[in-house]
């Protein structure tokens, strides 16, 4: 037993010595450098609001995971699930990006064409890193760009007659008739109230109609909203039910490019509601 004890003690000392040598901080260790990859700079999507300006541009960030002293090329492919076409909805001067010496990031410019976005058209472009001097990243090699037109809101441009207005209920559409935006008052940098004459004319005629106030909100450039606050729209004894009011029914939309407005509301009297209605104001 003493002999075995000595052998075990010797082996323990030998193992400890080997471990000490292996962990010596003065011994050189190899440095492992991961291979360079091409990426969209940790971004996977963006929103492009195309303005009526030939210089309107959206720059997609493209980069690498390292820096070198040479120029490297990254190429991309582009597709569109919404059938956006080059030369119609957008221009893409190049499908490659040059990453210069000492740099790890540059951008791919996309030029939206305002004339290609009629009405409420929204398009998506899908960019994918497809080749070049650097292999694509495994985790962010695809970038989705959503494009839609945008016009700066100029409140006073909304004033005037809307000769192609119409009212819509569950039985059909009625009009056209002329509604008029009499005034508009900003309430913040991206909200305002408007006063409208002849609102919901087809639904209420032949009863006299009060001017009403509606709200606009363009805080979200992708979601311009209208709302109709509760208010009396006709003081007459509407079909024997007394005064007629409007009440909100969700939100509508408006376009600062086309000067069109959609309002969602209910027509109510003290006894109840006549249902849900939509009014569209158009020039």
mmCIF file of C-alpha atoms in Angstrom:
data_model
loop_
_atom_site.group_PDB
_atom_site.id
_atom_site.type_symbol
_atom_site.label_atom_id
_atom_site.label_comp_id
_atom_site.label_asym_id
_atom_site.label_seq_id
_atom_site.Cartn_x
_atom_site.Cartn_y
_atom_site.Cartn_z
ATOM 1 C CA UNK A 1 0.000 0.000 0.000
ATOM 2 C CA UNK A 2 2.911 2.383 0.686
ATOM 3 C CA UNK A 3 4.375 1.731 -2.776
ATOM 4 C CA UNK A 4 1.045 2.429 -4.486
ATOM 5 C CA UNK A 5 0.669 5.575 -2.413
ATOM 6 C CA UNK A 6 4.047 6.826 -3.617
ATOM 7 C CA UNK A 7 3.194 6.101 -7.233
ATOM 8 C CA UNK A 8 -0.092 8.001 -6.937
ATOM 9 C CA UNK A 9 1.677 10.923 -5.283
ATOM 10 C CA UNK A 10 4.309 11.026 -8.044
ATOM 11 C CA UNK A 11 1.687 10.952 -10.791
ATOM 12 C CA UNK A 12 -0.247 13.786 -9.092
ATOM 13 C CA UNK A 13 2.864 15.975 -8.959
ATOM 14 C CA UNK A 14 3.643 15.192 -12.617
ATOM 15 C CA UNK A 15 0.104 16.113 -13.721
ATOM 16 C CA UNK A 16 0.141 19.369 -11.748
ATOM 17 C CA UNK A 17 3.488 20.335 -13.268
ATOM 18 C CA UNK A 18 2.217 19.655 -16.785
ATOM 19 C CA UNK A 19 -0.892 21.727 -16.141
ATOM 20 C CA UNK A 20 1.194 24.614 -14.850
ATOM 21 C CA UNK A 21 3.370 24.534 -17.955
ATOM 22 C CA UNK A 22 0.330 24.378 -20.267
ATOM 23 C CA UNK A 23 -1.302 27.432 -18.648
ATOM 24 C CA UNK A 24 1.804 29.580 -18.523
ATOM 25 C CA UNK A 25 0.791 33.077 -19.617
ATOM 26 C CA UNK A 26 4.178 33.596 -21.210
ATOM 27 C CA UNK A 27 3.603 30.839 -23.773
ATOM 28 C CA UNK A 28 2.429 32.156 -27.199
ATOM 29 C CA UNK A 29 -1.097 31.224 -28.319
ATOM 30 C CA UNK A 30 -2.445 31.363 -31.887
ATOM 31 C CA UNK A 31 -4.970 34.171 -32.677
ATOM 32 C CA UNK A 32 -8.039 32.953 -34.560
ATOM 33 C CA UNK A 33 -9.485 35.588 -36.932
ATOM 34 C CA UNK A 34 -12.980 34.876 -38.267
ATOM 35 C CA UNK A 35 -13.377 35.108 -42.055
ATOM 36 C CA UNK A 36 -14.728 38.363 -43.505
ATOM 37 C CA UNK A 37 -18.423 38.441 -44.404
ATOM 38 C CA UNK A 38 -20.596 40.912 -46.326
ATOM 39 C CA UNK A 39 -23.632 42.215 -44.453
ATOM 40 C CA UNK A 40 -26.403 44.828 -44.509
ATOM 41 C CA UNK A 41 -24.895 46.354 -41.355
ATOM 42 C CA UNK A 42 -27.209 44.506 -38.944
ATOM 43 C CA UNK A 43 -30.316 45.910 -40.668
ATOM 44 C CA UNK A 44 -32.955 43.843 -42.429
ATOM 45 C CA UNK A 45 -35.585 46.353 -43.588
ATOM 46 C CA UNK A 46 -36.346 50.008 -44.268
ATOM 47 C CA UNK A 47 -39.125 52.385 -45.360
ATOM 48 C CA UNK A 48 -38.652 54.807 -48.251
ATOM 49 C CA UNK A 49 -41.109 57.681 -48.701
ATOM 50 C CA UNK A 50 -40.614 58.787 -52.298
ATOM 51 C CA UNK A 51 -41.001 62.523 -52.761
ATOM 52 C CA UNK A 52 -41.663 64.457 -55.961
ATOM 53 C CA UNK A 53 -38.001 65.335 -56.218
ATOM 54 C CA UNK A 54 -35.449 63.963 -58.716
ATOM 55 C CA UNK A 55 -32.873 63.905 -55.910
ATOM 56 C CA UNK A 56 -35.013 61.697 -53.676
ATOM 57 C CA UNK A 57 -32.810 58.762 -52.661
ATOM 58 C CA UNK A 58 -32.658 55.960 -50.100
ATOM 59 C CA UNK A 59 -29.253 54.559 -49.144
ATOM 60 C CA UNK A 60 -29.091 50.921 -48.059
ATOM 61 C CA UNK A 61 -26.122 50.271 -45.726
ATOM 62 C CA UNK A 62 -23.760 47.575 -47.002
ATOM 63 C CA UNK A 63 -20.576 46.571 -45.224
ATOM 64 C CA UNK A 64 -18.087 43.959 -44.132
ATOM 65 C CA UNK A 65 -17.104 42.452 -40.815
ATOM 66 C CA UNK A 66 -13.483 43.588 -41.104
ATOM 67 C CA UNK A 67 -11.225 46.322 -42.491
ATOM 68 C CA UNK A 68 -8.391 45.797 -44.987
ATOM 69 C CA UNK A 69 -6.045 47.945 -47.062
ATOM 70 C CA UNK A 70 -7.648 46.912 -50.369
ATOM 71 C CA UNK A 71 -10.856 47.761 -52.221
ATOM 72 C CA UNK A 72 -13.473 45.020 -52.134
ATOM 73 C CA UNK A 73 -16.663 44.645 -54.160
ATOM 74 C CA UNK A 74 -20.008 43.389 -52.823
ATOM 75 C CA UNK A 75 -22.725 42.565 -55.350
ATOM 76 C CA UNK A 76 -26.468 42.265 -54.711
ATOM 77 C CA UNK A 77 -29.506 40.965 -56.548
ATOM 78 C CA UNK A 78 -32.945 42.638 -56.388
ATOM 79 C CA UNK A 79 -36.446 41.204 -56.765
ATOM 80 C CA UNK A 80 -39.912 42.575 -56.071
ATOM 81 C CA UNK A 81 -42.884 40.554 -54.794
ATOM 82 C CA UNK A 82 -45.114 43.508 -55.789
ATOM 83 C CA UNK A 83 -43.764 43.675 -59.364
ATOM 84 C CA UNK A 84 -42.023 47.013 -58.972
ATOM 85 C CA UNK A 85 -40.031 47.650 -62.143
ATOM 86 C CA UNK A 86 -36.724 49.392 -62.719
ATOM 87 C CA UNK A 87 -37.305 52.601 -64.643
ATOM 88 C CA UNK A 88 -40.943 52.738 -63.514
ATOM 89 C CA UNK A 89 -41.021 52.677 -59.699
ATOM 90 C CA UNK A 90 -37.276 52.981 -59.045
ATOM 91 C CA UNK A 91 -33.810 53.358 -60.530
ATOM 92 C CA UNK A 92 -30.811 51.399 -59.306
ATOM 93 C CA UNK A 93 -27.589 52.860 -60.770
ATOM 94 C CA UNK A 94 -25.554 49.835 -59.717
ATOM 95 C CA UNK A 95 -25.940 46.415 -58.138
ATOM 96 C CA UNK A 96 -22.523 46.525 -56.509
ATOM 97 C CA UNK A 97 -20.865 48.470 -53.704
ATOM 98 C CA UNK A 98 -17.177 49.257 -53.372
ATOM 99 C CA UNK A 99 -15.760 49.038 -49.851
ATOM 100 C CA UNK A 100 -12.563 51.090 -49.958
ATOM 101 C CA UNK A 101 -9.307 50.620 -48.062
ATOM 102 C CA UNK A 102 -9.646 51.216 -44.341
ATOM 103 C CA UNK A 103 -13.447 51.124 -44.574
ATOM 104 C CA UNK A 104 -16.044 48.598 -43.425
ATOM 105 C CA UNK A 105 -19.239 50.355 -44.550
ATOM 106 C CA UNK A 106 -20.728 52.053 -47.601
ATOM 107 C CA UNK A 107 -24.206 52.202 -49.157
ATOM 108 C CA UNK A 108 -26.270 51.199 -52.170
ATOM 109 C CA UNK A 109 -28.406 54.135 -53.471
ATOM 110 C CA UNK A 110 -31.992 53.523 -54.612
ATOM 111 C CA UNK A 111 -33.845 56.319 -56.444
ATOM 112 C CA UNK A 112 -37.623 56.168 -56.178
ATOM 113 C CA UNK A 113 -39.682 57.506 -59.096
ATOM 114 C CA UNK A 114 -42.616 59.532 -57.798
ATOM 115 C CA UNK A 115 -44.579 59.157 -61.049
ATOM 116 C CA UNK A 116 -44.574 55.370 -60.629
ATOM 117 C CA UNK A 117 -46.693 55.452 -57.471
ATOM 118 C CA UNK A 118 -50.244 56.208 -58.478
ATOM 119 C CA UNK A 119 -52.967 56.274 -55.843
ATOM 120 C CA UNK A 120 -51.999 54.313 -52.736
ATOM 121 C CA UNK A 121 -49.516 52.017 -54.441
ATOM 122 C CA UNK A 122 -46.938 50.476 -52.099
ATOM 123 C CA UNK A 123 -44.008 48.410 -53.366
ATOM 124 C CA UNK A 124 -41.388 46.167 -51.815
ATOM 125 C CA UNK A 125 -37.872 45.562 -53.119
ATOM 126 C CA UNK A 126 -35.877 42.614 -51.765
ATOM 127 C CA UNK A 127 -32.089 42.931 -51.928
ATOM 128 C CA UNK A 128 -29.857 39.915 -51.363
ATOM 129 C CA UNK A 129 -26.067 39.805 -51.187
ATOM 130 C CA UNK A 130 -25.220 37.515 -54.072
ATOM 131 C CA UNK A 131 -21.478 37.666 -54.659
ATOM 132 C CA UNK A 132 -18.353 39.752 -55.021
ATOM 133 C CA UNK A 133 -15.070 39.558 -53.174
ATOM 134 C CA UNK A 134 -16.612 38.642 -49.820
ATOM 135 C CA UNK A 135 -19.089 35.844 -49.009
ATOM 136 C CA UNK A 136 -22.464 36.914 -47.575
ATOM 137 C CA UNK A 137 -23.211 36.840 -43.876
ATOM 138 C CA UNK A 138 -25.283 33.927 -42.608
ATOM 139 C CA UNK A 139 -27.639 36.109 -40.557
ATOM 140 C CA UNK A 140 -28.332 39.388 -42.405
ATOM 141 C CA UNK A 141 -27.768 38.948 -46.114
ATOM 142 C CA UNK A 142 -31.293 40.083 -47.129
ATOM 143 C CA UNK A 143 -32.813 43.581 -46.949
ATOM 144 C CA UNK A 144 -36.470 44.507 -47.625
ATOM 145 C CA UNK A 145 -37.251 48.060 -48.689
ATOM 146 C CA UNK A 146 -40.880 49.257 -48.636
ATOM 147 C CA UNK A 147 -41.565 52.201 -50.972
ATOM 148 C CA UNK A 148 -44.537 54.589 -51.191
ATOM 149 C CA UNK A 149 -44.970 58.137 -52.408
ATOM 150 C CA UNK A 150 -45.040 61.050 -50.007
ATOM 151 C CA UNK A 151 -46.155 64.659 -50.377
ATOM 152 C CA UNK A 152 -45.402 67.270 -47.753
ATOM 153 C CA UNK A 153 -48.590 68.319 -45.975
ATOM 154 C CA UNK A 154 -49.411 71.963 -46.754
ATOM 155 C CA UNK A 155 -52.619 72.564 -44.764
ATOM 156 C CA UNK A 156 -53.836 75.616 -46.695
ATOM 157 C CA UNK A 157 -53.702 73.655 -49.951
ATOM 158 C CA UNK A 158 -56.713 71.670 -48.696
ATOM 159 C CA UNK A 159 -59.041 74.686 -48.711
ATOM 160 C CA UNK A 160 -61.786 74.993 -51.310
ATOM 161 C CA UNK A 161 -64.435 72.990 -53.138
ATOM 162 C CA UNK A 162 -64.519 69.213 -53.539
ATOM 163 C CA UNK A 163 -66.887 68.717 -56.447
ATOM 164 C CA UNK A 164 -66.586 64.926 -56.622
ATOM 165 C CA UNK A 165 -67.594 64.108 -53.067
ATOM 166 C CA UNK A 166 -69.790 61.112 -52.320
ATOM 167 C CA UNK A 167 -71.424 59.274 -49.434
ATOM 168 C CA UNK A 168 -71.373 55.501 -49.059
ATOM 169 C CA UNK A 169 -73.638 53.336 -46.903
ATOM 170 C CA UNK A 170 -74.689 49.683 -46.909
ATOM 171 C CA UNK A 171 -77.001 50.257 -49.882
ATOM 172 C CA UNK A 172 -74.540 51.927 -52.228
ATOM 173 C CA UNK A 173 -72.718 55.109 -53.178
ATOM 174 C CA UNK A 174 -74.428 58.490 -53.631
ATOM 175 C CA UNK A 175 -73.128 61.606 -55.389
ATOM 176 C CA UNK A 176 -71.198 63.336 -56.693
ATOM 177 C CA UNK A 177 -71.885 66.552 -54.831
ATOM 178 C CA UNK A 178 -69.862 69.550 -53.697
ATOM 179 C CA UNK A 179 -68.470 69.756 -50.177
ATOM 180 C CA UNK A 180 -66.259 72.620 -49.094
ATOM 181 C CA UNK A 181 -63.322 72.858 -46.697
ATOM 182 C CA UNK A 182 -63.808 76.291 -45.167
ATOM 183 C CA UNK A 183 -60.836 76.470 -42.799
ATOM 184 C CA UNK A 184 -57.966 74.467 -41.408
ATOM 185 C CA UNK A 185 -56.216 75.126 -38.111
ATOM 186 C CA UNK A 186 -52.933 73.398 -37.158
ATOM 187 C CA UNK A 187 -52.986 71.980 -33.620
ATOM 188 C CA UNK A 188 -49.378 70.729 -33.712
ATOM 189 C CA UNK A 189 -46.633 70.196 -36.270
ATOM 190 C CA UNK A 190 -48.429 67.096 -37.582
ATOM 191 C CA UNK A 191 -52.103 67.554 -36.621
ATOM 192 C CA UNK A 192 -54.888 69.948 -37.558
ATOM 193 C CA UNK A 193 -58.642 70.479 -37.467
ATOM 194 C CA UNK A 194 -60.762 71.304 -40.515
ATOM 195 C CA UNK A 195 -64.216 72.834 -40.844
ATOM 196 C CA UNK A 196 -66.306 71.342 -43.651
ATOM 197 C CA UNK A 197 -69.538 72.631 -45.178
ATOM 198 C CA UNK A 198 -72.055 70.290 -46.826
ATOM 199 C CA UNK A 199 -70.554 67.233 -45.156
ATOM 200 C CA UNK A 200 -72.596 64.040 -45.735
ATOM 201 C CA UNK A 201 -74.956 65.948 -47.997
ATOM 202 C CA UNK A 202 -76.397 62.936 -49.831
ATOM 203 C CA UNK A 203 -77.213 61.124 -46.605
ATOM 204 C CA UNK A 204 -78.859 64.076 -44.855
ATOM 205 C CA UNK A 205 -80.521 66.091 -47.650
ATOM 206 C CA UNK A 206 -83.058 67.701 -47.716
ATOM 207 C CA UNK A 207 -82.397 68.600 -44.055
ATOM 208 C CA UNK A 208 -80.155 71.624 -43.375
ATOM 209 C CA UNK A 209 -76.576 70.616 -42.516
ATOM 210 C CA UNK A 210 -74.314 72.300 -39.977
ATOM 211 C CA UNK A 211 -70.638 72.885 -40.692
ATOM 212 C CA UNK A 212 -68.660 70.198 -38.887
ATOM 213 C CA UNK A 213 -65.148 69.889 -37.515
ATOM 214 C CA UNK A 214 -62.894 66.931 -38.345
ATOM 215 C CA UNK A 215 -59.379 66.019 -37.243
ATOM 216 C CA UNK A 216 -56.289 65.246 -39.333
ATOM 217 C CA UNK A 217 -53.157 63.452 -38.117
ATOM 218 C CA UNK A 218 -50.086 62.877 -40.305
ATOM 219 C CA UNK A 219 -47.640 62.028 -37.495
ATOM 220 C CA UNK A 220 -46.994 58.610 -39.056
ATOM 221 C CA UNK A 221 -45.930 59.238 -42.683
ATOM 222 C CA UNK A 222 -47.209 55.788 -43.638
ATOM 223 C CA UNK A 223 -50.618 56.287 -42.039
ATOM 224 C CA UNK A 224 -52.363 59.643 -42.527
ATOM 225 C CA UNK A 225 -55.549 59.557 -40.432
ATOM 226 C CA UNK A 226 -58.886 61.364 -40.242
ATOM 227 C CA UNK A 227 -61.335 61.218 -37.357
ATOM 228 C CA UNK A 228 -64.831 62.645 -36.926
ATOM 229 C CA UNK A 229 -65.550 63.801 -33.347
ATOM 230 C CA UNK A 230 -69.073 63.497 -32.001
ATOM 231 C CA UNK A 231 -71.118 66.606 -32.832
ATOM 232 C CA UNK A 232 -74.564 67.699 -34.023
ATOM 233 C CA UNK A 233 -74.735 67.767 -37.817
ATOM 234 C CA UNK A 234 -78.388 68.834 -38.197
ATOM 235 C CA UNK A 235 -80.564 70.581 -35.632
ATOM 236 C CA UNK A 236 -83.750 69.726 -37.534
ATOM 237 C CA UNK A 237 -86.217 67.115 -36.361
ATOM 238 C CA UNK A 238 -84.593 64.423 -38.481
ATOM 239 C CA UNK A 239 -87.426 62.123 -39.658
ATOM 240 C CA UNK A 240 -89.149 62.854 -36.353
ATOM 241 C CA UNK A 241 -86.203 61.651 -34.243
ATOM 242 C CA UNK A 242 -84.854 65.067 -33.244
ATOM 243 C CA UNK A 243 -81.355 66.415 -33.827
ATOM 244 C CA UNK A 244 -78.948 64.319 -35.902
ATOM 245 C CA UNK A 245 -75.345 63.773 -34.765
ATOM 246 C CA UNK A 246 -72.206 62.202 -36.158
ATOM 247 C CA UNK A 247 -70.072 59.908 -34.007
ATOM 248 C CA UNK A 248 -66.667 58.355 -34.741
ATOM 249 C CA UNK A 249 -66.449 54.889 -36.295
ATOM 250 C CA UNK A 250 -62.744 54.189 -36.396
ATOM 251 C CA UNK A 251 -60.384 56.254 -38.542
ATOM 252 C CA UNK A 252 -60.309 57.277 -42.179
ATOM 253 C CA UNK A 253 -57.411 58.313 -44.388
ATOM 254 C CA UNK A 254 -56.273 61.247 -46.480
ATOM 255 C CA UNK A 255 -53.732 61.938 -49.211
ATOM 256 C CA UNK A 256 -51.676 65.102 -49.363
ATOM 257 C CA UNK A 257 -50.669 64.143 -52.910
ATOM 258 C CA UNK A 258 -54.190 63.780 -54.327
ATOM 259 C CA UNK A 259 -56.100 66.041 -51.911
ATOM 260 C CA UNK A 260 -58.615 63.322 -51.102
ATOM 261 C CA UNK A 261 -60.178 62.538 -47.717
ATOM 262 C CA UNK A 262 -62.108 59.552 -46.403
ATOM 263 C CA UNK A 263 -64.155 59.781 -43.203
ATOM 264 C CA UNK A 264 -65.691 56.898 -41.221
ATOM 265 C CA UNK A 265 -68.593 57.716 -38.884
ATOM 266 C CA UNK A 266 -72.047 56.865 -37.571
ATOM 267 C CA UNK A 267 -75.227 58.904 -37.885
ATOM 268 C CA UNK A 268 -77.086 58.893 -34.588
ATOM 269 C CA UNK A 269 -80.154 60.340 -32.884
ATOM 270 C CA UNK A 270 -81.180 60.102 -29.253
ATOM 271 C CA UNK A 271 -83.013 56.847 -29.960
ATOM 272 C CA UNK A 272 -80.029 55.097 -31.562
ATOM 273 C CA UNK A 273 -77.907 54.812 -34.715
ATOM 274 C CA UNK A 274 -78.774 54.716 -38.406
ATOM 275 C CA UNK A 275 -75.614 52.695 -39.071
ATOM 276 C CA UNK A 276 -72.081 53.201 -40.365
ATOM 277 C CA UNK A 277 -71.233 55.594 -43.186
ATOM 278 C CA UNK A 278 -68.288 56.723 -45.294
ATOM 279 C CA UNK A 279 -67.849 60.114 -46.890
ATOM 280 C CA UNK A 280 -65.175 60.755 -49.523
ATOM 281 C CA UNK A 281 -64.059 64.266 -50.440
ATOM 282 C CA UNK A 282 -62.359 64.573 -53.833
ATOM 283 C CA UNK A 283 -61.607 67.522 -56.106
#
